[in-house]
DNA sequence: ATAGGTTTTGTCAAGCTTTTGTACAT
DNA sequence: ATGTACAAAAGCTTGACAAAACCTAT
């Protein structure tokens, strides 16, 4: 979230070691800072502003002149250079921002990416690979649980923000849910976003959903498809009987790392990554509309 | 754990080390404290109030000025401040950034808005009202033409960026175009974006499109609807014959400020703002799919 | 990742150990360096320039004469000659994707190209040749108008996406516009992108701009140059008087297919393709900064 | 390499306003 | 307890200045 202005110019000066006069000159001449103003007209700076001043000082120390240093300092946060960055770099930066528990930086990065790329691309090239990598590291004990929680929380917030109004529209309806006991819903959200951008209307039930709720939603909305996703294969086993009943009533798909063929269920397994499978499901419906 | 009023001002002063006069000043000036009153009118503070005073002192000690320290101290407990800026403020800021020909600031603002709000909201509450206001100011001669061109260019770039791959998906297809001579396509782009987020597939022909092209596209794609938009009412008149032919072949809609009923055309007028009309068109198709 | 000019001559001298006078001499005599200029006329060097100076020093140390050393140093980076490979195929693929009104495929292709090639290359070897070919086919009646509109729209969206924040930076400012009645702005956008990657700051007014707006923008921004572009030669004729006035006030250039010498205008014609002319303009400003 | 002119940039000053802790009168 | 007053501290804007760094041309 955008940093609030809480520092007056004196404090910013004290913390950065740059005189107030000079700070004002930098603002006037290079637009290095854009403080908000108090009702009385005092400049109010945020902590991001402090970072920018520090960046400016770094560049000055490295020998650049003020004008050039200022441009670099303002660009650093998300300039055009970022826009064309490749997938791998972006992934690394996302990882480093989240590892540092730096939510503002994460959000800024996602902002730039989403501004210049498709949501599909951001999901399939950056966010989902990052999540896979995080999962692997966690299994090997290299990532802390706190870290995983933080990263998951920040990303869920962003993705759900993009998911606003995804139940609205014209396309076929789909119900999305994780079975009881399954907490990993990020892949499912990504899948929902990919489907929505392909025209689907999403009824999202989320993590750890009792199977009865899914059945109820399926009756209420008469969706074209129902997708259940779990990382944990057993989560499917525990509800196999209800799944079978559900599949008799309509198209049921199983996704996520734990998806596999269950005997006699009559559900289709979506084994690939969410974006691919969104394409596949869309193609299926296109060929065989019901 | 609702804090009961149990501390009088003298006791609060002793425990916090802040003089009674100053405590009253903080209450009056920053609403830091909201004590209840005894029957005799004495201020009664709770332990939460004491906490708040301590927080205030912390912030002061860290160098903040009183006004800002108070805001932080009151904010700490009551959830996160409403990071959501109002529509009007955003509009003003957009206007000021564009008036100053400040492209980076415009982009930064749009980034923040899009990150925290729906595209629908940003369009209908900020971008479109701004464009209307700009149009009015231009008519009254208050806005320069250069400004209008610049603003239009920047906004078109951003909106087209969001329009990426909007021809893909499952929903009904719609052809969008401005008639010959009509250059104002931003409203049409906004309309296209709103439709796309409701599931439609967009075939966008853009400003100043010969009516023959529209007919050609309509034949090639067999869209559910064709929407022609113009600010200038005469632009429709000049092509009334072709419009009539087009309307015989399928659903034709007229939008934009210049849209009005043309005799015997058989085209429906979309008179409202793009977002509303996107809802309407979607509802129409939902009720009467073809 | 085009190298931005951020080093002034003093810093370049310090980092390379070559005196400013000598650096200027090398630039004048051998065109070893092509710095952009700040609005005040200061030379701005990129990190690539530093590399070139170092290469020059290497060659000098190995005994070559200055002139030869400079040739080698400039050539070194002018990468492998396989630059032409793939251009034709890419062009064909672009043409076929756009002919099929297939926006996603177009975008995917451009993504791949931009990821593996420079923007300059993609513009001059693929996009601009495609546009020329499309224009020719359209003149011969082989391409439908709808197709041209669609293709133009998709490409404009992509190019404007790359143009984000192109008004920011350090280099000289340039105002870009098409005269009244002229709708073809893609070449101008490509030109702007090429200039921006060479350090220029772009003030983009776009298609169909009243000449008064251009004058206004020229007064407001005091740009180093103003470039007016039109495919249609008559578009220039209609505004010859204003162009003459504008040219008295500063450097005016005419570009696009319709550019030609107008008597006594005092404007320079940019006859070549946008990328070449971006090089030329940059060189001109270098030699004669004002 | 030098001379003569311009740009850049940190600093300072003058005159005025806002903020804020404390004091005092009712 | 309340309300008003006050003065020191901190800010704001405008304008100017001088040293350092650059520019062109000879």
PDB file of N, CA and C in Angstrom, chain A residues 89-150:
ATOM      1  N   UNK A  89      14.107 -13.073 -14.504  1.00  0.00           N
ATOM      2  CA  UNK A  89      14.453 -11.942 -13.649  1.00  0.00           C
ATOM      3  C   UNK A  89      13.302 -11.561 -12.741  1.00  0.00           C
ATOM      4  N   UNK A  90      12.121 -11.485 -13.334  1.00  0.00           N
ATOM      5  CA  UNK A  90      10.959 -11.080 -12.555  1.00  0.00           C
ATOM      6  C   UNK A  90      10.721 -12.050 -11.414  1.00  0.00           C
ATOM      7  N   UNK A  91      10.883 -13.340 -11.733  1.00  0.00           N
ATOM      8  CA  UNK A  91      10.675 -14.357 -10.713  1.00  0.00           C
ATOM      9  C   UNK A  91      11.671 -14.164  -9.569  1.00  0.00           C
ATOM     10  N   UNK A  92      12.924 -13.918  -9.943  1.00  0.00           N
ATOM     11  CA  UNK A  92      13.936 -13.707  -8.910  1.00  0.00           C
ATOM     12  C   UNK A  92      13.593 -12.520  -8.033  1.00  0.00           C
ATOM     13  N   UNK A  93      13.140 -11.463  -8.704  1.00  0.00           N
ATOM     14  CA  UNK A  93      12.855 -10.277  -7.909  1.00  0.00           C
ATOM     15  C   UNK A  93      11.651 -10.496  -7.002  1.00  0.00           C
ATOM     16  N   UNK A  94      10.669 -11.213  -7.521  1.00  0.00           N
ATOM     17  CA  UNK A  94       9.511 -11.531  -6.678  1.00  0.00           C
ATOM     18  C   UNK A  94       9.971 -12.334  -5.469  1.00  0.00           C
ATOM     19  N   UNK A  95      10.813 -13.320  -5.740  1.00  0.00           N
ATOM     20  CA  UNK A  95      11.309 -14.160  -4.641  1.00  0.00           C
ATOM     21  C   UNK A  95      12.051 -13.316  -3.619  1.00  0.00           C
ATOM     22  N   UNK A  96      12.881 -12.411  -4.088  1.00  0.00           N
ATOM     23  CA  UNK A  96      13.685 -11.659  -3.128  1.00  0.00           C
ATOM     24  C   UNK A  96      12.822 -10.692  -2.336  1.00  0.00           C
ATOM     25  N   UNK A  97      11.840 -10.098  -3.004  1.00  0.00           N
ATOM     26  CA  UNK A  97      10.970  -9.171  -2.279  1.00  0.00           C
ATOM     27  C   UNK A  97      10.179  -9.908  -1.206  1.00  0.00           C
ATOM     28  N   UNK A  98       9.673 -11.096  -1.558  1.00  0.00           N
ATOM     29  CA  UNK A  98       8.863 -11.835  -0.596  1.00  0.00           C
ATOM     30  C   UNK A  98       9.722 -12.415   0.517  1.00  0.00           C
ATOM     31  N   UNK A  99      10.948 -12.815   0.155  1.00  0.00           N
ATOM     32  CA  UNK A  99      11.840 -13.353   1.180  1.00  0.00           C
ATOM     33  C   UNK A  99      12.180 -12.288   2.212  1.00  0.00           C
ATOM     34  N   UNK A 100      12.191 -11.030   1.760  1.00  0.00           N
ATOM     35  CA  UNK A 100      12.509  -9.936   2.678  1.00  0.00           C
ATOM     36  C   UNK A 100      11.256  -9.415   3.377  1.00  0.00           C
ATOM     37  N   UNK A 101      10.134 -10.123   3.191  1.00  0.00           N
ATOM     38  CA  UNK A 101       8.863  -9.693   3.781  1.00  0.00           C
ATOM     39  C   UNK A 101       8.538  -8.266   3.368  1.00  0.00           C
ATOM     40  N   UNK A 102       8.918  -7.925   2.162  1.00  0.00           N
ATOM     41  CA  UNK A 102       8.740  -6.559   1.701  1.00  0.00           C
ATOM     42  C   UNK A 102       7.484  -6.472   0.816  1.00  0.00           C
ATOM     43  N   UNK A 103       6.368  -6.218   1.466  1.00  0.00           N
ATOM     44  CA  UNK A 103       5.113  -6.195   0.740  1.00  0.00           C
ATOM     45  C   UNK A 103       5.032  -5.053  -0.271  1.00  0.00           C
ATOM     46  N   UNK A 104       5.437  -3.845   0.106  1.00  0.00           N
ATOM     47  CA  UNK A 104       5.355  -2.767  -0.891  1.00  0.00           C
ATOM     48  C   UNK A 104       6.151  -3.072  -2.156  1.00  0.00           C
ATOM     49  N   UNK A 105       7.338  -3.648  -1.984  1.00  0.00           N
ATOM     50  CA  UNK A 105       8.132  -3.929  -3.170  1.00  0.00           C
ATOM     51  C   UNK A 105       7.455  -4.996  -4.020  1.00  0.00           C
ATOM     52  N   UNK A 106       6.886  -6.002  -3.351  1.00  0.00           N
ATOM     53  CA  UNK A 106       6.155  -7.031  -4.086  1.00  0.00           C
ATOM     54  C   UNK A 106       5.031  -6.411  -4.905  1.00  0.00           C
ATOM     55  N   UNK A 107       4.286  -5.556  -4.250  1.00  0.00           N
ATOM     56  CA  UNK A 107       3.167  -4.950  -4.954  1.00  0.00           C
ATOM     57  C   UNK A 107       3.637  -4.082  -6.109  1.00  0.00           C
ATOM     58  N   UNK A 108       4.703  -3.338  -5.881  1.00  0.00           N
ATOM     59  CA  UNK A 108       5.198  -2.478  -6.951  1.00  0.00           C
ATOM     60  C   UNK A 108       5.619  -3.324  -8.145  1.00  0.00           C
ATOM     61  N   UNK A 109       6.308  -4.427  -7.858  1.00  0.00           N
ATOM     62  CA  UNK A 109       6.736  -5.297  -8.952  1.00  0.00           C
ATOM     63  C   UNK A 109       5.529  -5.835  -9.715  1.00  0.00           C
ATOM     64  N   UNK A 110       4.550  -6.312  -8.983  1.00  0.00           N
ATOM     65  CA  UNK A 110       3.368  -6.851  -9.659  1.00  0.00           C
ATOM     66  C   UNK A 110       2.666  -5.764 -10.464  1.00  0.00           C
ATOM     67  N   UNK A 111       2.650  -4.547  -9.928  1.00  0.00           N
ATOM     68  CA  UNK A 111       2.050  -3.442 -10.679  1.00  0.00           C
ATOM     69  C   UNK A 111       2.716  -3.287 -12.039  1.00  0.00           C
ATOM     70  N   UNK A 112       4.026  -3.215 -12.030  1.00  0.00           N
ATOM     71  CA  UNK A 112       4.710  -3.006 -13.316  1.00  0.00           C
ATOM     72  C   UNK A 112       4.488  -4.180 -14.237  1.00  0.00           C
ATOM     73  N   UNK A 113       4.562  -5.359 -13.708  1.00  0.00           N
ATOM     74  CA  UNK A 113       4.378  -6.517 -14.573  1.00  0.00           C
ATOM     75  C   UNK A 113       2.986  -6.506 -15.197  1.00  0.00           C
ATOM     76  N   UNK A 114       1.992  -6.286 -14.376  1.00  0.00           N
ATOM     77  CA  UNK A 114       0.635  -6.327 -14.895  1.00  0.00           C
ATOM     78  C   UNK A 114       0.372  -5.180 -15.859  1.00  0.00           C
ATOM     79  N   UNK A 115       1.136  -4.110 -15.686  1.00  0.00           N
ATOM     80  CA  UNK A 115       0.925  -2.968 -16.590  1.00  0.00           C
ATOM     81  C   UNK A 115       1.466  -3.260 -17.978  1.00  0.00           C
ATOM     82  N   UNK A 116       2.437  -4.140 -18.070  1.00  0.00           N
ATOM     83  CA  UNK A 116       3.071  -4.321 -19.369  1.00  0.00           C
ATOM     84  C   UNK A 116       2.872  -5.716 -19.946  1.00  0.00           C
ATOM     85  N   UNK A 117       2.326  -6.608 -19.144  1.00  0.00           N
ATOM     86  CA  UNK A 117       2.163  -7.975 -19.624  1.00  0.00           C
ATOM     87  C   UNK A 117       0.733  -8.440 -19.422  1.00  0.00           C
ATOM     88  N   UNK A 118       0.433  -9.566 -20.004  1.00  0.00           N
ATOM     89  CA  UNK A 118      -0.875 -10.161 -19.768  1.00  0.00           C
ATOM     90  C   UNK A 118      -0.919 -10.794 -18.394  1.00  0.00           C
ATOM     91  N   UNK A 119      -2.108 -10.860 -17.845  1.00  0.00           N
ATOM     92  CA  UNK A 119      -2.278 -11.583 -16.595  1.00  0.00           C
ATOM     93  C   UNK A 119      -1.841 -13.029 -16.775  1.00  0.00           C
ATOM     94  N   UNK A 120      -2.225 -13.620 -17.894  1.00  0.00           N
ATOM     95  CA  UNK A 120      -1.805 -14.991 -18.201  1.00  0.00           C
ATOM     96  C   UNK A 120      -0.308 -15.154 -18.060  1.00  0.00           C
ATOM     97  N   UNK A 121       0.414 -14.217 -18.661  1.00  0.00           N
ATOM     98  CA  UNK A 121       1.864 -14.330 -18.657  1.00  0.00           C
ATOM     99  C   UNK A 121       2.408 -14.193 -17.247  1.00  0.00           C
ATOM    100  N   UNK A 122       1.910 -13.231 -16.534  1.00  0.00           N
ATOM    101  CA  UNK A 122       2.399 -13.013 -15.176  1.00  0.00           C
ATOM    102  C   UNK A 122       2.149 -14.255 -14.332  1.00  0.00           C
ATOM    103  N   UNK A 123       0.980 -14.847 -14.497  1.00  0.00           N
ATOM    104  CA  UNK A 123       0.673 -16.040 -13.709  1.00  0.00           C
ATOM    105  C   UNK A 123       1.563 -17.206 -14.116  1.00  0.00           C
ATOM    106  N   UNK A 124       1.588 -17.497 -15.402  1.00  0.00           N
ATOM    107  CA  UNK A 124       2.252 -18.734 -15.809  1.00  0.00           C
ATOM    108  C   UNK A 124       3.769 -18.596 -15.846  1.00  0.00           C
ATOM    109  N   UNK A 125       4.287 -17.394 -15.988  1.00  0.00           N
ATOM    110  CA  UNK A 125       5.735 -17.254 -16.076  1.00  0.00           C
ATOM    111  C   UNK A 125       6.380 -16.782 -14.792  1.00  0.00           C
ATOM    112  N   UNK A 126       5.601 -16.174 -13.923  1.00  0.00           N
ATOM    113  CA  UNK A 126       6.217 -15.609 -12.727  1.00  0.00           C
ATOM    114  C   UNK A 126       5.608 -16.194 -11.457  1.00  0.00           C
ATOM    115  N   UNK A 127       4.325 -15.961 -11.254  1.00  0.00           N
ATOM    116  CA  UNK A 127       3.732 -16.295  -9.967  1.00  0.00           C
ATOM    117  C   UNK A 127       3.712 -17.808  -9.721  1.00  0.00           C
ATOM    118  N   UNK A 128       3.200 -18.572 -10.698  1.00  0.00           N
ATOM    119  CA  UNK A 128       3.092 -20.015 -10.469  1.00  0.00           C
ATOM    120  C   UNK A 128       4.464 -20.686 -10.347  1.00  0.00           C
ATOM    121  N   UNK A 129       5.408 -20.360 -11.233  1.00  0.00           N
ATOM    122  CA  UNK A 129       6.739 -20.948 -11.028  1.00  0.00           C
ATOM    123  C   UNK A 129       7.320 -20.590  -9.670  1.00  0.00           C
ATOM    124  N   UNK A 130       7.104 -19.364  -9.246  1.00  0.00           N
ATOM    125  CA  UNK A 130       7.607 -18.992  -7.926  1.00  0.00           C
ATOM    126  C   UNK A 130       6.998 -19.864  -6.846  1.00  0.00           C
ATOM    127  N   UNK A 131       5.696 -20.089  -6.954  1.00  0.00           N
ATOM    128  CA  UNK A 131       5.038 -20.895  -5.932  1.00  0.00           C
ATOM    129  C   UNK A 131       5.574 -22.325  -5.928  1.00  0.00           C
ATOM    130  N   UNK A 132       5.809 -22.871  -7.125  1.00  0.00           N
ATOM    131  CA  UNK A 132       6.382 -24.217  -7.185  1.00  0.00           C
ATOM    132  C   UNK A 132       7.727 -24.263  -6.495  1.00  0.00           C
ATOM    133  N   UNK A 133       8.547 -23.281  -6.848  1.00  0.00           N
ATOM    134  CA  UNK A 133       9.887 -23.234  -6.261  1.00  0.00           C
ATOM    135  C   UNK A 133       9.800 -23.113  -4.737  1.00  0.00           C
ATOM    136  N   UNK A 134       8.883 -22.270  -4.278  1.00  0.00           N
ATOM    137  CA  UNK A 134       8.715 -22.101  -2.837  1.00  0.00           C
ATOM    138  C   UNK A 134       8.322 -23.426  -2.189  1.00  0.00           C
ATOM    139  N   UNK A 135       7.411 -24.126  -2.845  1.00  0.00           N
ATOM    140  CA  UNK A 135       7.000 -25.425  -2.318  1.00  0.00           C
ATOM    141  C   UNK A 135       8.175 -26.386  -2.201  1.00  0.00           C
ATOM    142  N   UNK A 136       8.989 -26.432  -3.236  1.00  0.00           N
ATOM    143  CA  UNK A 136      10.151 -27.335  -3.199  1.00  0.00           C
ATOM    144  C   UNK A 136      11.089 -26.955  -2.065  1.00  0.00           C
ATOM    145  N   UNK A 137      11.350 -25.655  -1.946  1.00  0.00           N
ATOM    146  CA  UNK A 137      12.260 -25.211  -0.899  1.00  0.00           C
ATOM    147  C   UNK A 137      11.704 -25.530   0.480  1.00  0.00           C
ATOM    148  N   UNK A 138      10.404 -25.437   0.601  1.00  0.00           N
ATOM    149  CA  UNK A 138       9.792 -25.691   1.887  1.00  0.00           C
ATOM    150  C   UNK A 138       9.936 -27.171   2.236  1.00  0.00           C
ATOM    151  N   UNK A 139       9.745 -28.038   1.240  1.00  0.00           N
ATOM    152  CA  UNK A 139       9.900 -29.468   1.478  1.00  0.00           C
ATOM    153  C   UNK A 139      11.309 -29.810   1.926  1.00  0.00           C
ATOM    154  N   UNK A 140      12.274 -29.129   1.330  1.00  0.00           N
ATOM    155  CA  UNK A 140      13.664 -29.404   1.694  1.00  0.00           C
ATOM    156  C   UNK A 140      14.049 -28.674   2.971  1.00  0.00           C
ATOM    157  N   UNK A 141      13.090 -27.994   3.575  1.00  0.00           N
ATOM    158  CA  UNK A 141      13.379 -27.298   4.823  1.00  0.00           C
ATOM    159  C   UNK A 141      14.164 -26.019   4.639  1.00  0.00           C
ATOM    160  N   UNK A 142      14.226 -25.530   3.393  1.00  0.00           N
ATOM    161  CA  UNK A 142      15.018 -24.313   3.170  1.00  0.00           C
ATOM    162  C   UNK A 142      14.214 -23.039   3.366  1.00  0.00           C
ATOM    163  N   UNK A 143      12.901 -23.172   3.271  1.00  0.00           N
ATOM    164  CA  UNK A 143      12.073 -21.982   3.454  1.00  0.00           C
ATOM    165  C   UNK A 143      11.291 -22.115   4.754  1.00  0.00           C
ATOM    166  N   UNK A 144      11.180 -21.026   5.469  1.00  0.00           N
ATOM    167  CA  UNK A 144      10.480 -21.082   6.743  1.00  0.00           C
ATOM    168  C   UNK A 144       8.975 -21.056   6.500  1.00  0.00           C
ATOM    169  N   UNK A 145       8.257 -21.569   7.501  1.00  0.00           N
ATOM    170  CA  UNK A 145       6.810 -21.556   7.372  1.00  0.00           C
ATOM    171  C   UNK A 145       6.299 -20.134   7.356  1.00  0.00           C
ATOM    172  N   UNK A 146       6.938 -19.290   8.153  1.00  0.00           N
ATOM    173  CA  UNK A 146       6.503 -17.894   8.200  1.00  0.00           C
ATOM    174  C   UNK A 146       6.595 -17.285   6.814  1.00  0.00           C
ATOM    175  N   UNK A 147       7.690 -17.616   6.146  1.00  0.00           N
ATOM    176  CA  UNK A 147       7.886 -17.074   4.817  1.00  0.00           C
ATOM    177  C   UNK A 147       6.791 -17.534   3.864  1.00  0.00           C
ATOM    178  N   UNK A 148       6.499 -18.820   3.941  1.00  0.00           N
ATOM    179  CA  UNK A 148       5.468 -19.322   3.050  1.00  0.00           C
ATOM    180  C   UNK A 148       4.132 -18.661   3.348  1.00  0.00           C
ATOM    181  N   UNK A 149       3.844 -18.494   4.626  1.00  0.00           N
ATOM    182  CA  UNK A 149       2.587 -17.852   4.977  1.00  0.00           C
ATOM    183  C   UNK A 149       2.520 -16.441   4.455  1.00  0.00           C
ATOM    184  N   UNK A 150       3.622 -15.723   4.650  1.00  0.00           N
ATOM    185  CA  UNK A 150       3.629 -14.330   4.216  1.00  0.00           C
ATOM    186  C   UNK A 150       3.434 -14.238   2.711  1.00  0.00           C
TER     187      UNK A 150
END
